[in-house]
Amino acid sequence: MDFARQVELAAFPPGVVVTRRTIPEGHVFRAAQPGHGLELLLTRDALRMYGEGPTVALALEHLKKAAQAGLPEVGGDGTYQRAVFVGD
């Protein structure tokens, strides 16, 4: 399933934009709305250990819960708080 469809099915609150980018350490997912947001890093070890499908679903669920509770403010330097999901 493509990422845009997964985000659509996750049903984030209105105005929350979810993106994904790949970095050497794994995938960074970001849920953002003006002035607020949260990132979640899924490490390569977590992806290998648990599989991409389940880890993406977990990442989206975690970000959705954070968005429903109220995303933290973006730092004055433009940085986002980041959570990390690692393999055991």
PDB file of C-alpha atoms in Angstrom:
ATOM      1  CA  MET A   1       0.000   0.000   0.000  1.00  0.00           C
ATOM      2  CA  ASP A   2       1.353   3.431  -0.797  1.00  0.00           C
ATOM      3  CA  PHE A   3       2.189   5.844   2.000  1.00  0.00           C
ATOM      4  CA  ALA A   4      -0.410   8.488   1.067  1.00  0.00           C
ATOM      5  CA  ARG A   5      -3.137   5.855   1.277  1.00  0.00           C
ATOM      6  CA  GLN A   6      -1.882   4.649   4.665  1.00  0.00           C
ATOM      7  CA  VAL A   7      -1.991   8.218   5.987  1.00  0.00           C
ATOM      8  CA  GLU A   8      -5.498   8.674   4.596  1.00  0.00           C
ATOM      9  CA  LEU A   9      -6.692   5.475   6.280  1.00  0.00           C
ATOM     10  CA  ALA A  10      -5.100   6.538   9.591  1.00  0.00           C
ATOM     11  CA  ALA A  11      -7.554   9.481   9.671  1.00  0.00           C
ATOM     12  CA  PHE A  12      -5.403  12.182  11.241  1.00  0.00           C
ATOM     13  CA  PRO A  13      -7.121  15.255  12.659  1.00  0.00           C
ATOM     14  CA  PRO A  14      -7.928  17.987  10.112  1.00  0.00           C
ATOM     15  CA  GLY A  15      -4.967  20.214   9.253  1.00  0.00           C
ATOM     16  CA  VAL A  16      -2.286  17.677  10.203  1.00  0.00           C
ATOM     17  CA  VAL A  17       0.135  16.903   7.375  1.00  0.00           C
ATOM     18  CA  VAL A  18       2.125  13.670   7.585  1.00  0.00           C
ATOM     19  CA  THR A  19       5.323  13.125   5.629  1.00  0.00           C
ATOM     20  CA  ARG A  20       8.029  10.491   5.441  1.00  0.00           C
ATOM     21  CA  ARG A  21      11.633  10.791   4.400  1.00  0.00           C
ATOM     22  CA  THR A  22      14.473   8.300   4.323  1.00  0.00           C
ATOM     23  CA  ILE A  23      17.760   9.068   6.048  1.00  0.00           C
ATOM     24  CA  PRO A  24      20.783   6.786   6.574  1.00  0.00           C
ATOM     25  CA  GLU A  25      19.476   5.754  10.030  1.00  0.00           C
ATOM     26  CA  GLY A  26      16.006   4.756   8.783  1.00  0.00           C
ATOM     27  CA  HIS A  27      12.734   6.585   8.071  1.00  0.00           C
ATOM     28  CA  VAL A  28      11.626   9.851   9.679  1.00  0.00           C
ATOM     29  CA  PHE A  29       7.882  10.397   9.877  1.00  0.00           C
ATOM     30  CA  ARG A  30       6.600  13.892  10.673  1.00  0.00           C
ATOM     31  CA  ALA A  31       3.132  14.994  11.718  1.00  0.00           C
ATOM     32  CA  ALA A  32       2.876  18.778  11.471  1.00  0.00           C
ATOM     33  CA  GLN A  33       0.494  21.670  11.535  1.00  0.00           C
ATOM     34  CA  PRO A  34       1.401  25.362  11.627  1.00  0.00           C
ATOM     35  CA  GLY A  35       3.888  25.920  14.448  1.00  0.00           C
ATOM     36  CA  HIS A  36       3.515  22.405  15.862  1.00  0.00           C
ATOM     37  CA  GLY A  37       4.803  18.965  15.023  1.00  0.00           C
ATOM     38  CA  LEU A  38       6.483  15.747  16.031  1.00  0.00           C
ATOM     39  CA  GLU A  39       8.924  13.459  14.288  1.00  0.00           C
ATOM     40  CA  LEU A  40       9.330   9.737  14.745  1.00  0.00           C
ATOM     41  CA  LEU A  41      12.477   7.927  13.616  1.00  0.00           C
ATOM     42  CA  LEU A  42      12.079   4.266  12.719  1.00  0.00           C
ATOM     43  CA  THR A  43      15.587   2.854  12.779  1.00  0.00           C
ATOM     44  CA  ARG A  44      16.786   0.393  10.171  1.00  0.00           C
ATOM     45  CA  ASP A  45      17.115  -2.207  12.954  1.00  0.00           C
ATOM     46  CA  ALA A  46      13.440  -1.766  13.891  1.00  0.00           C
ATOM     47  CA  LEU A  47      12.398  -2.068  10.258  1.00  0.00           C
ATOM     48  CA  ARG A  48      14.413  -5.283   9.891  1.00  0.00           C
ATOM     49  CA  MET A  49      13.227  -6.758  13.172  1.00  0.00           C
ATOM     50  CA  TYR A  50       9.508  -6.020  12.927  1.00  0.00           C
ATOM     51  CA  GLY A  51       8.955  -5.545   9.194  1.00  0.00           C
ATOM     52  CA  GLU A  52       8.130  -2.378   7.330  1.00  0.00           C
ATOM     53  CA  GLY A  53       4.351  -2.792   7.315  1.00  0.00           C
ATOM     54  CA  PRO A  54       3.907  -3.167  11.084  1.00  0.00           C
ATOM     55  CA  THR A  55       6.424  -0.437  11.928  1.00  0.00           C
ATOM     56  CA  VAL A  56       4.830   2.085   9.562  1.00  0.00           C
ATOM     57  CA  ALA A  57       1.427   1.302  11.074  1.00  0.00           C
ATOM     58  CA  LEU A  58       2.856   1.810  14.580  1.00  0.00           C
ATOM     59  CA  ALA A  59       4.529   5.068  13.564  1.00  0.00           C
ATOM     60  CA  LEU A  60       1.315   6.442  12.114  1.00  0.00           C
ATOM     61  CA  GLU A  61      -0.690   5.370  15.157  1.00  0.00           C
ATOM     62  CA  HIS A  62       1.815   7.020  17.520  1.00  0.00           C
ATOM     63  CA  LEU A  63       1.772  10.253  15.501  1.00  0.00           C
ATOM     64  CA  LYS A  64      -2.025  10.224  15.299  1.00  0.00           C
ATOM     65  CA  LYS A  65      -2.338   9.917  19.077  1.00  0.00           C
ATOM     66  CA  ALA A  66       0.134  12.782  19.508  1.00  0.00           C
ATOM     67  CA  ALA A  67      -1.825  14.903  17.022  1.00  0.00           C
ATOM     68  CA  GLN A  68      -5.096  14.191  18.831  1.00  0.00           C
ATOM     69  CA  ALA A  69      -3.504  15.166  22.155  1.00  0.00           C
ATOM     70  CA  GLY A  70      -1.873  18.287  20.710  1.00  0.00           C
ATOM     71  CA  LEU A  71       1.433  18.325  18.886  1.00  0.00           C
ATOM     72  CA  PRO A  72       4.367  20.010  20.623  1.00  0.00           C
ATOM     73  CA  GLU A  73       5.526  23.415  19.444  1.00  0.00           C
ATOM     74  CA  VAL A  74       8.269  23.566  16.838  1.00  0.00           C
ATOM     75  CA  GLY A  75      11.499  24.900  18.341  1.00  0.00           C
ATOM     76  CA  GLY A  76      12.555  28.480  17.698  1.00  0.00           C
ATOM     77  CA  ASP A  77      15.275  27.138  15.396  1.00  0.00           C
ATOM     78  CA  GLY A  78      12.734  25.100  13.404  1.00  0.00           C
ATOM     79  CA  THR A  79      13.504  21.749  15.009  1.00  0.00           C
ATOM     80  CA  TYR A  80      10.862  19.198  15.899  1.00  0.00           C
ATOM     81  CA  GLN A  81      10.778  16.992  18.963  1.00  0.00           C
ATOM     82  CA  ARG A  82      11.729  13.490  17.900  1.00  0.00           C
ATOM     83  CA  ALA A  83      10.759  10.089  19.220  1.00  0.00           C
ATOM     84  CA  VAL A  84      12.777   7.022  18.203  1.00  0.00           C
ATOM     85  CA  PHE A  85      11.546   3.473  17.568  1.00  0.00           C
ATOM     86  CA  VAL A  86      14.499   1.064  17.707  1.00  0.00           C
ATOM     87  CA  GLY A  87      14.830  -2.666  17.346  1.00  0.00           C
ATOM     88  CA  ASP A  88      15.506  -4.708  20.491  1.00  0.00           C
TER      89      ASP A  88
END
